[in-house]
PDB file of C-alpha atoms and ligand atoms in Angstrom:
ATOM      1  CA  MET A   1      -2.664  54.150  31.078  1.00  0.00           C
ATOM      2  CA  SER A   2      -0.552  55.575  28.308  1.00  0.00           C
ATOM      3  CA  LYS A   3       2.013  52.749  26.782  1.00  0.00           C
ATOM      4  CA  LEU A   4       5.235  53.816  25.533  1.00  0.00           C
ATOM      5  CA  PRO A   5       5.584  53.485  21.381  1.00  0.00           C
ATOM      6  CA  ASP A   6       7.058  50.451  19.612  1.00  0.00           C
ATOM      7  CA  ASP A   7       9.398  52.361  19.002  1.00  0.00           C
ATOM      8  CA  THR A   8      11.973  52.012  22.569  1.00  0.00           C
ATOM      9  CA  PRO A   9      15.145  50.687  21.165  1.00  0.00           C
ATOM     10  CA  PRO A  10      15.621  47.324  22.597  1.00  0.00           C
ATOM     11  CA  LEU A  11      16.985  47.211  26.382  1.00  0.00           C
ATOM     12  CA  ILE A  12      19.928  45.807  24.695  1.00  0.00           C
ATOM     13  CA  ASP A  13      21.200  48.919  22.703  1.00  0.00           C
ATOM     14  CA  ARG A  14      20.077  51.348  25.289  1.00  0.00           C
ATOM     15  CA  ILE A  15      23.102  49.720  27.973  1.00  0.00           C
ATOM     16  CA  GLY A  16      25.166  50.111  24.968  1.00  0.00           C
ATOM     17  CA  VAL A  17      24.645  53.816  24.578  1.00  0.00           C
ATOM     18  CA  GLY A  18      25.048  54.130  28.112  1.00  0.00           C
ATOM     19  CA  LEU A  19      28.103  52.348  28.398  1.00  0.00           C
ATOM     20  CA  SER A  20      29.760  54.046  25.319  1.00  0.00           C
ATOM     21  CA  ARG A  21      28.178  57.478  27.179  1.00  0.00           C
ATOM     22  CA  VAL A  22      30.751  55.905  30.044  1.00  0.00           C
ATOM     23  CA  ALA A  23      33.219  55.477  27.809  1.00  0.00           C
ATOM     24  CA  THR A  24      33.198  58.508  26.417  1.00  0.00           C
ATOM     25  CA  ALA A  25      33.739  59.859  29.702  1.00  0.00           C
ATOM     26  CA  MET A  26      36.573  58.102  30.796  1.00  0.00           C
ATOM     27  CA  ARG A  27      38.705  58.555  27.639  1.00  0.00           C
ATOM     28  CA  THR A  28      38.151  62.186  27.921  1.00  0.00           C
ATOM     29  CA  GLU A  29      39.610  61.993  32.040  1.00  0.00           C
ATOM     30  CA  ALA A  30      42.497  59.582  30.986  1.00  0.00           C
ATOM     31  CA  TRP A  31      43.716  61.902  28.144  1.00  0.00           C
ATOM     32  CA  THR A  32      42.968  65.053  30.841  1.00  0.00           C
ATOM     33  CA  ALA A  33      45.159  62.671  33.527  1.00  0.00           C
ATOM     34  CA  ALA A  34      47.778  61.413  31.605  1.00  0.00           C
ATOM     35  CA  ASP A  35      48.341  65.269  29.837  1.00  0.00           C
ATOM     36  CA  ALA A  36      49.241  66.331  33.443  1.00  0.00           C
ATOM     37  CA  ILE A  37      51.864  64.318  33.817  1.00  0.00           C
ATOM     38  CA  GLY A  38      53.169  64.607  30.423  1.00  0.00           C
ATOM     39  CA  LEU A  39      52.154  61.062  29.085  1.00  0.00           C
ATOM     40  CA  ASN A  40      49.580  60.024  26.320  1.00  0.00           C
ATOM     41  CA  PRO A  41      46.407  57.430  27.462  1.00  0.00           C
ATOM     42  CA  THR A  42      48.811  54.618  26.782  1.00  0.00           C
ATOM     43  CA  GLN A  43      51.599  55.530  28.222  1.00  0.00           C
ATOM     44  CA  LEU A  44      49.975  55.788  31.593  1.00  0.00           C
ATOM     45  CA  GLN A  45      47.756  52.387  30.676  1.00  0.00           C
ATOM     46  CA  ILE A  46      51.518  50.538  30.570  1.00  0.00           C
ATOM     47  CA  LEU A  47      52.199  52.976  33.353  1.00  0.00           C
ATOM     48  CA  THR A  48      49.490  51.875  35.677  1.00  0.00           C
ATOM     49  CA  PHE A  49      49.625  48.634  34.728  1.00  0.00           C
ATOM     50  CA  LEU A  50      53.474  47.484  35.660  1.00  0.00           C
ATOM     51  CA  VAL A  51      52.861  50.158  39.193  1.00  0.00           C
ATOM     52  CA  ALA A  52      50.226  47.081  40.398  1.00  0.00           C
ATOM     53  CA  ARG A  53      52.837  44.011  39.313  1.00  0.00           C
ATOM     54  CA  GLY A  54      55.629  46.196  41.520  1.00  0.00           C
ATOM     55  CA  ARG A  55      59.393  45.238  40.684  1.00  0.00           C
ATOM     56  CA  ALA A  56      58.897  41.550  38.676  1.00  0.00           C
ATOM     57  CA  GLY A  57      57.828  43.418  36.177  1.00  0.00           C
ATOM     58  CA  MET A  58      56.911  42.045  32.924  1.00  0.00           C
ATOM     59  CA  ARG A  59      58.321  41.959  29.847  1.00  0.00           C
ATOM     60  CA  VAL A  60      57.062  43.571  26.968  1.00  0.00           C
ATOM     61  CA  LYS A  61      55.344  41.159  25.033  1.00  0.00           C
ATOM     62  CA  GLN A  62      53.083  39.802  27.692  1.00  0.00           C
ATOM     63  CA  ILE A  63      52.229  43.893  28.499  1.00  0.00           C
ATOM     64  CA  ALA A  64      51.240  44.149  25.076  1.00  0.00           C
ATOM     65  CA  ALA A  65      48.884  40.896  25.749  1.00  0.00           C
ATOM     66  CA  TYR A  66      47.403  41.223  28.868  1.00  0.00           C
ATOM     67  CA  LEU A  67      46.252  44.754  27.704  1.00  0.00           C
ATOM     68  CA  GLY A  68      45.225  43.890  23.936  1.00  0.00           C
ATOM     69  CA  VAL A  69      48.547  47.331  22.636  1.00  0.00           C
ATOM     70  CA  SER A  70      49.663  46.343  19.288  1.00  0.00           C
ATOM     71  CA  GLN A  71      53.439  45.049  20.316  1.00  0.00           C
ATOM     72  CA  PRO A  72      55.252  48.146  18.227  1.00  0.00           C
ATOM     73  CA  THR A  73      53.061  50.667  20.277  1.00  0.00           C
ATOM     74  CA  THR A  74      54.065  48.892  23.381  1.00  0.00           C
ATOM     75  CA  THR A  75      57.862  48.953  22.853  1.00  0.00           C
ATOM     76  CA  ASP A  76      57.113  52.813  22.199  1.00  0.00           C
ATOM     77  CA  SER A  77      55.160  53.658  24.817  1.00  0.00           C
ATOM     78  CA  VAL A  78      58.015  52.110  26.856  1.00  0.00           C
ATOM     79  CA  ASN A  79      60.914  53.580  25.163  1.00  0.00           C
ATOM     80  CA  ALA A  80      59.099  56.952  25.729  1.00  0.00           C
ATOM     81  CA  LEU A  81      58.790  55.556  29.983  1.00  0.00           C
ATOM     82  CA  LEU A  82      62.121  54.647  29.444  1.00  0.00           C
ATOM     83  CA  ARG A  83      63.274  57.500  28.641  1.00  0.00           C
ATOM     84  CA  LYS A  84      61.836  60.082  31.106  1.00  0.00           C
ATOM     85  CA  GLY A  85      62.751  57.096  33.674  1.00  0.00           C
ATOM     86  CA  LEU A  86      59.490  56.447  34.771  1.00  0.00           C
ATOM     87  CA  VAL A  87      60.580  52.509  34.631  1.00  0.00           C
ATOM     88  CA  ASP A  88      63.528  50.617  33.876  1.00  0.00           C
ATOM     89  CA  LYS A  89      64.478  47.398  32.870  1.00  0.00           C
ATOM     90  CA  GLN A  90      66.302  44.139  34.764  1.00  0.00           C
ATOM     91  CA  SER A  91      66.624  40.755  35.149  1.00  0.00           C
ATOM     92  CA  ASP A  92      63.133  39.069  34.252  1.00  0.00           C
ATOM     93  CA  PRO A  93      62.460  36.673  37.597  1.00  0.00           C
ATOM     94  CA  THR A  94      60.854  33.954  35.770  1.00  0.00           C
ATOM     95  CA  ASP A  95      63.489  34.007  32.828  1.00  0.00           C
ATOM     96  CA  ALA A  96      67.239  35.525  33.404  1.00  0.00           C
ATOM     97  CA  ARG A  97      67.524  35.658  29.581  1.00  0.00           C
ATOM     98  CA  ALA A  98      64.804  37.594  29.174  1.00  0.00           C
ATOM     99  CA  LEU A  99      64.841  41.182  30.285  1.00  0.00           C
ATOM    100  CA  ALA A 100      61.037  42.562  32.476  1.00  0.00           C
ATOM    101  CA  VAL A 101      60.067  45.828  32.600  1.00  0.00           C
ATOM    102  CA  ALA A 102      59.266  47.491  36.141  1.00  0.00           C
ATOM    103  CA  ALA A 103      57.828  50.831  37.242  1.00  0.00           C
ATOM    104  CA  THR A 104      60.566  53.563  39.664  1.00  0.00           C
ATOM    105  CA  PRO A 105      59.898  54.801  42.734  1.00  0.00           C
ATOM    106  CA  ALA A 106      58.674  58.020  39.551  1.00  0.00           C
ATOM    107  CA  GLY A 107      56.636  56.079  37.750  1.00  0.00           C
ATOM    108  CA  GLU A 108      54.939  54.863  41.219  1.00  0.00           C
ATOM    109  CA  SER A 109      55.034  58.668  42.051  1.00  0.00           C
ATOM    110  CA  ALA A 110      53.807  59.813  38.471  1.00  0.00           C
ATOM    111  CA  VAL A 111      50.740  57.780  38.776  1.00  0.00           C
ATOM    112  CA  ARG A 112      49.162  58.236  42.242  1.00  0.00           C
ATOM    113  CA  ARG A 113      49.376  62.040  40.825  1.00  0.00           C
ATOM    114  CA  ALA A 114      47.003  60.928  37.992  1.00  0.00           C
ATOM    115  CA  GLY A 115      45.248  59.879  40.102  1.00  0.00           C
ATOM    116  CA  GLU A 116      44.385  62.153  42.092  1.00  0.00           C
ATOM    117  CA  LEU A 117      42.271  64.216  40.252  1.00  0.00           C
ATOM    118  CA  ALA A 118      39.443  64.733  39.848  1.00  0.00           C
ATOM    119  CA  SER A 119      37.319  62.310  38.481  1.00  0.00           C
ATOM    120  CA  ALA A 120      32.978  62.927  37.704  1.00  0.00           C
ATOM    121  CA  THR A 121      32.670  58.803  37.052  1.00  0.00           C
ATOM    122  CA  GLU A 122      34.405  57.709  39.971  1.00  0.00           C
ATOM    123  CA  ASP A 123      32.615  60.368  41.861  1.00  0.00           C
ATOM    124  CA  ALA A 124      29.496  59.128  39.320  1.00  0.00           C
ATOM    125  CA  ILE A 125      30.086  55.669  40.467  1.00  0.00           C
ATOM    126  CA  ALA A 126      30.596  56.648  44.405  1.00  0.00           C
ATOM    127  CA  ALA A 127      27.730  58.158  44.336  1.00  0.00           C
ATOM    128  CA  LEU A 128      25.903  54.500  44.394  1.00  0.00           C
ATOM    129  CA  SER A 129      25.437  52.640  47.541  1.00  0.00           C
ATOM    130  CA  LYS A 130      27.869  49.936  48.708  1.00  0.00           C
ATOM    131  CA  LEU A 131      25.679  47.133  47.630  1.00  0.00           C
ATOM    132  CA  GLU A 132      24.893  49.068  44.212  1.00  0.00           C
ATOM    133  CA  GLN A 133      28.947  49.522  43.585  1.00  0.00           C
ATOM    134  CA  GLN A 134      29.472  45.321  43.946  1.00  0.00           C
ATOM    135  CA  ASP A 135      26.486  44.626  42.641  1.00  0.00           C
ATOM    136  CA  LEU A 136      28.184  46.148  39.116  1.00  0.00           C
ATOM    137  CA  LEU A 137      31.620  45.062  39.937  1.00  0.00           C
ATOM    138  CA  VAL A 138      29.912  41.570  39.832  1.00  0.00           C
ATOM    139  CA  HIS A 139      27.705  42.247  37.034  1.00  0.00           C
ATOM    140  CA  LEU A 140      31.088  44.007  34.753  1.00  0.00           C
ATOM    141  CA  LEU A 141      33.320  40.936  36.133  1.00  0.00           C
ATOM    142  CA  LYS A 142      30.611  39.283  34.423  1.00  0.00           C
ATOM    143  CA  ILE A 143      31.095  41.633  30.854  1.00  0.00           C
ATOM    144  CA  ILE A 144      34.522  41.089  30.863  1.00  0.00           C
ATOM    145  CA  ARG A 145      34.624  37.474  31.297  1.00  0.00           C
ATOM    146  CA  ARG A 146      32.208  36.423  27.874  1.00  0.00           C
ATOM    147  CA  LEU A 147      34.440  38.987  26.353  1.00  0.00           C
ATOM    148  CA  GLN A 148      37.247  37.136  26.883  1.00  0.00           C
ATOM    149  CA  MET A 149      35.979  33.808  25.942  1.00  0.00           C
ATOM    150  CA  ALA A 150      34.779  35.810  22.644  1.00  0.00           C
ATOM    151  CA  GLY A 151      38.244  36.598  22.378  1.00  0.00           C
ATOM    152  CA  ALA A 152      37.027  40.611  22.467  1.00  0.00           C
ATOM    153  CA  ILE A 153      39.731  40.905  24.372  1.00  0.00           C
ATOM    154  CA  PRO A 154      42.997  39.441  26.577  1.00  0.00           C
ATOM    155  CA  GLU A 155      43.511  36.666  29.441  1.00  0.00           C
ATOM    156  CA  GLN A 156      42.202  39.714  32.012  1.00  0.00           C
ATOM    157  CA  ARG A 157      44.643  39.459  35.973  1.00  0.00           C
ATOM    158  CA  MET A 158      40.545  38.907  37.660  1.00  0.00           C
ATOM    159  CA  CYS A 159      40.175  36.923  40.167  1.00  0.00           C
ATOM    160  CA  VAL A 160      37.689  34.812  38.539  1.00  0.00           C
ATOM    161  CA  ASN A 161      40.131  33.683  36.571  1.00  0.00           C
ATOM    162  CA  CYS A 162      42.930  32.893  39.138  1.00  0.00           C
ATOM    163  CA  ARG A 163      44.032  29.534  39.811  1.00  0.00           C
ATOM    164  CA  TYR A 164      44.142  30.787  44.019  1.00  0.00           C
ATOM    165  CA  PHE A 165      39.839  31.717  43.568  1.00  0.00           C
ATOM    166  CA  ARG A 166      38.288  29.415  45.491  1.00  0.00           C
ATOM    167  CA  PRO A 167      34.434  31.024  45.645  1.00  0.00           C
ATOM    168  CA  HIS A 168      31.901  30.771  48.569  1.00  0.00           C
ATOM    169  CA  VAL A 169      34.459  28.137  50.431  1.00  0.00           C
ATOM    170  CA  HIS A 170      33.036  29.952  53.800  1.00  0.00           C
ATOM    171  CA  ASP A 171      30.084  30.646  55.772  1.00  0.00           C
ATOM    172  CA  ASP A 172      30.183  34.424  56.152  1.00  0.00           C
ATOM    173  CA  PRO A 173      28.532  36.024  53.707  1.00  0.00           C
ATOM    174  CA  SER A 174      30.847  39.122  54.380  1.00  0.00           C
ATOM    175  CA  ALA A 175      33.327  37.309  53.321  1.00  0.00           C
ATOM    176  CA  PRO A 176      32.272  33.861  51.764  1.00  0.00           C
ATOM    177  CA  HIS A 177      35.721  34.021  49.021  1.00  0.00           C
ATOM    178  CA  HIS A 178      39.123  32.710  50.159  1.00  0.00           C
ATOM    179  CA  CYS A 179      42.612  33.791  47.920  1.00  0.00           C
ATOM    180  CA  ALA A 180      44.728  30.808  48.138  1.00  0.00           C
ATOM    181  CA  PHE A 181      47.744  32.558  47.911  1.00  0.00           C
ATOM    182  CA  VAL A 182      47.359  35.262  51.359  1.00  0.00           C
ATOM    183  CA  ASP A 183      45.820  32.222  52.930  1.00  0.00           C
ATOM    184  CA  ALA A 184      42.204  34.747  53.183  1.00  0.00           C
ATOM    185  CA  ALA A 185      38.789  35.189  53.288  1.00  0.00           C
ATOM    186  CA  PHE A 186      37.793  38.297  51.442  1.00  0.00           C
ATOM    187  CA  GLY A 187      34.126  39.681  50.196  1.00  0.00           C
ATOM    188  CA  PRO A 188      32.609  40.352  46.792  1.00  0.00           C
ATOM    189  CA  ALA A 189      33.131  43.837  47.204  1.00  0.00           C
ATOM    190  CA  GLU A 190      37.590  42.805  47.126  1.00  0.00           C
ATOM    191  CA  LEU A 191      36.764  40.866  43.345  1.00  0.00           C
ATOM    192  CA  ARG A 192      39.974  42.006  42.065  1.00  0.00           C
ATOM    193  CA  VAL A 193      39.797  43.064  38.291  1.00  0.00           C
ATOM    194  CA  ASP A 194      43.612  43.743  38.123  1.00  0.00           C
ATOM    195  CA  CYS A 195      45.574  41.514  40.845  1.00  0.00           C
ATOM    196  CA  GLY A 196      49.418  41.815  40.738  1.00  0.00           C
ATOM    197  CA  GLU A 197      49.578  38.147  41.852  1.00  0.00           C
ATOM    198  CA  TYR A 198      47.110  37.064  39.857  1.00  0.00           C
ATOM    199  CA  GLU A 199      47.985  33.452  37.968  1.00  0.00           C
ATOM    200  CA  SER A 200      46.047  31.895  35.012  1.00  0.00           C
ATOM    201  CA  GLY A 201      43.893  28.832  36.546  1.00  0.00           C
ATOM    202  CA  GLU A 202      43.686  25.913  34.557  1.00  0.00           C
ATOM    203  CA  GLU A 203      40.877  25.630  32.577  1.00  0.00           C
ATOM    204  CA  GLY A 204      38.755  22.998  33.652  1.00  0.00           C
ATOM    205  CA  ALA A 205      39.379  24.617  37.075  1.00  0.00           C
ATOM    206  CA  ARG A 206      38.072  28.040  36.187  1.00  0.00           C
ATOM    207  CA  GLU A 207      34.817  26.586  34.222  1.00  0.00           C
ATOM    208  CA  THR A 208      34.405  25.112  37.999  1.00  0.00           C
ATOM    209  CA  ALA A 209      35.155  27.761  40.080  1.00  0.00           C
ATOM    210  CA  TRP A 210      32.648  30.265  38.139  1.00  0.00           C
ATOM    211  CA  ARG A 211      29.875  28.229  37.786  1.00  0.00           C
ATOM    212  CA  VAL A 212      30.089  27.831  41.694  1.00  0.00           C
ATOM    213  CA  PHE A 213      30.572  32.212  41.810  1.00  0.00           C
ATOM    214  CA  THR A 214      27.735  32.421  39.838  1.00  0.00           C
ATOM    215  CA  ARG A 215      25.052  30.454  41.478  1.00  0.00           C
ATOM    216  CA  GLU A 216      25.574  31.844  44.691  1.00  0.00           C
ATOM    217  CA  ALA A 217      26.233  35.618  43.807  1.00  0.00           C
ATOM    218  CA  GLY A 218      24.563  35.808  40.759  1.00  0.00           C
TER     219      GLY A 218
HETATM  220  S1  SF4 B   1      46.036  36.461  43.749  1.00  0.00           S
HETATM  221 FE1  SF4 B   1      44.992  37.911  42.994  1.00  0.00          FE
HETATM  222  S2  SF4 B   1      43.280  37.154  41.839  1.00  0.00           S
HETATM  223 FE2  SF4 B   1      44.340  35.309  42.817  1.00  0.00          FE
HETATM  224  S3  SF4 B   1      42.447  34.774  44.458  1.00  0.00           S
HETATM  225 FE3  SF4 B   1      44.081  36.254  45.355  1.00  0.00          FE
HETATM  226  S4  SF4 B   1      43.701  37.773  44.933  1.00  0.00           S
HETATM  227 FE4  SF4 B   1      41.964  37.525  43.456  1.00  0.00          FE
END
């Protein structure tokens, strides 16, 4: 049987090319979705992030840090969203002297409208089996965590970083993990990548949780 020529690019390169193709499709869709509601992709990204935070909102500096967007760009985008009535400012529940930016009902409805637009990437992911989707999510979490540790992206508000995450504490294979915030068991398909209730875990506890999580999920 003949073999592929030796010049086949390394596996890691081909995965990178594949990811960049998906990223291209997602970028195009982000422009289309943002344009449909009169925003640019950064404004829509910030608004979507704020909708997930609920009325507690978040300070501009924190928004910039979590999304990895510069503070001046975040300030400009927030000002544009304020002018359109999609966000407002209120006292920060964690510090009465500071102001938090929160999505208004109009902002929530704009994000809903943007999310209802057809998405070829969502359709492509939905075409995977449930098990493939779940495996993909776990692999993505591993990659995101490595990027975070390398300083390539800011800390993400995901279960595997969270002080409330208790991996593999239940015998039920469909719901082995526990969220101590809502005191409920959940399964791998429900792992969050951006959770409104997230609180950063202490480094040592995070490492221990990660070891337990990957030993049994990997
Ligand atoms: S609070 Fe959110 S991020 Fe934290 S463990 Fe519960 S679901 Fe996951």
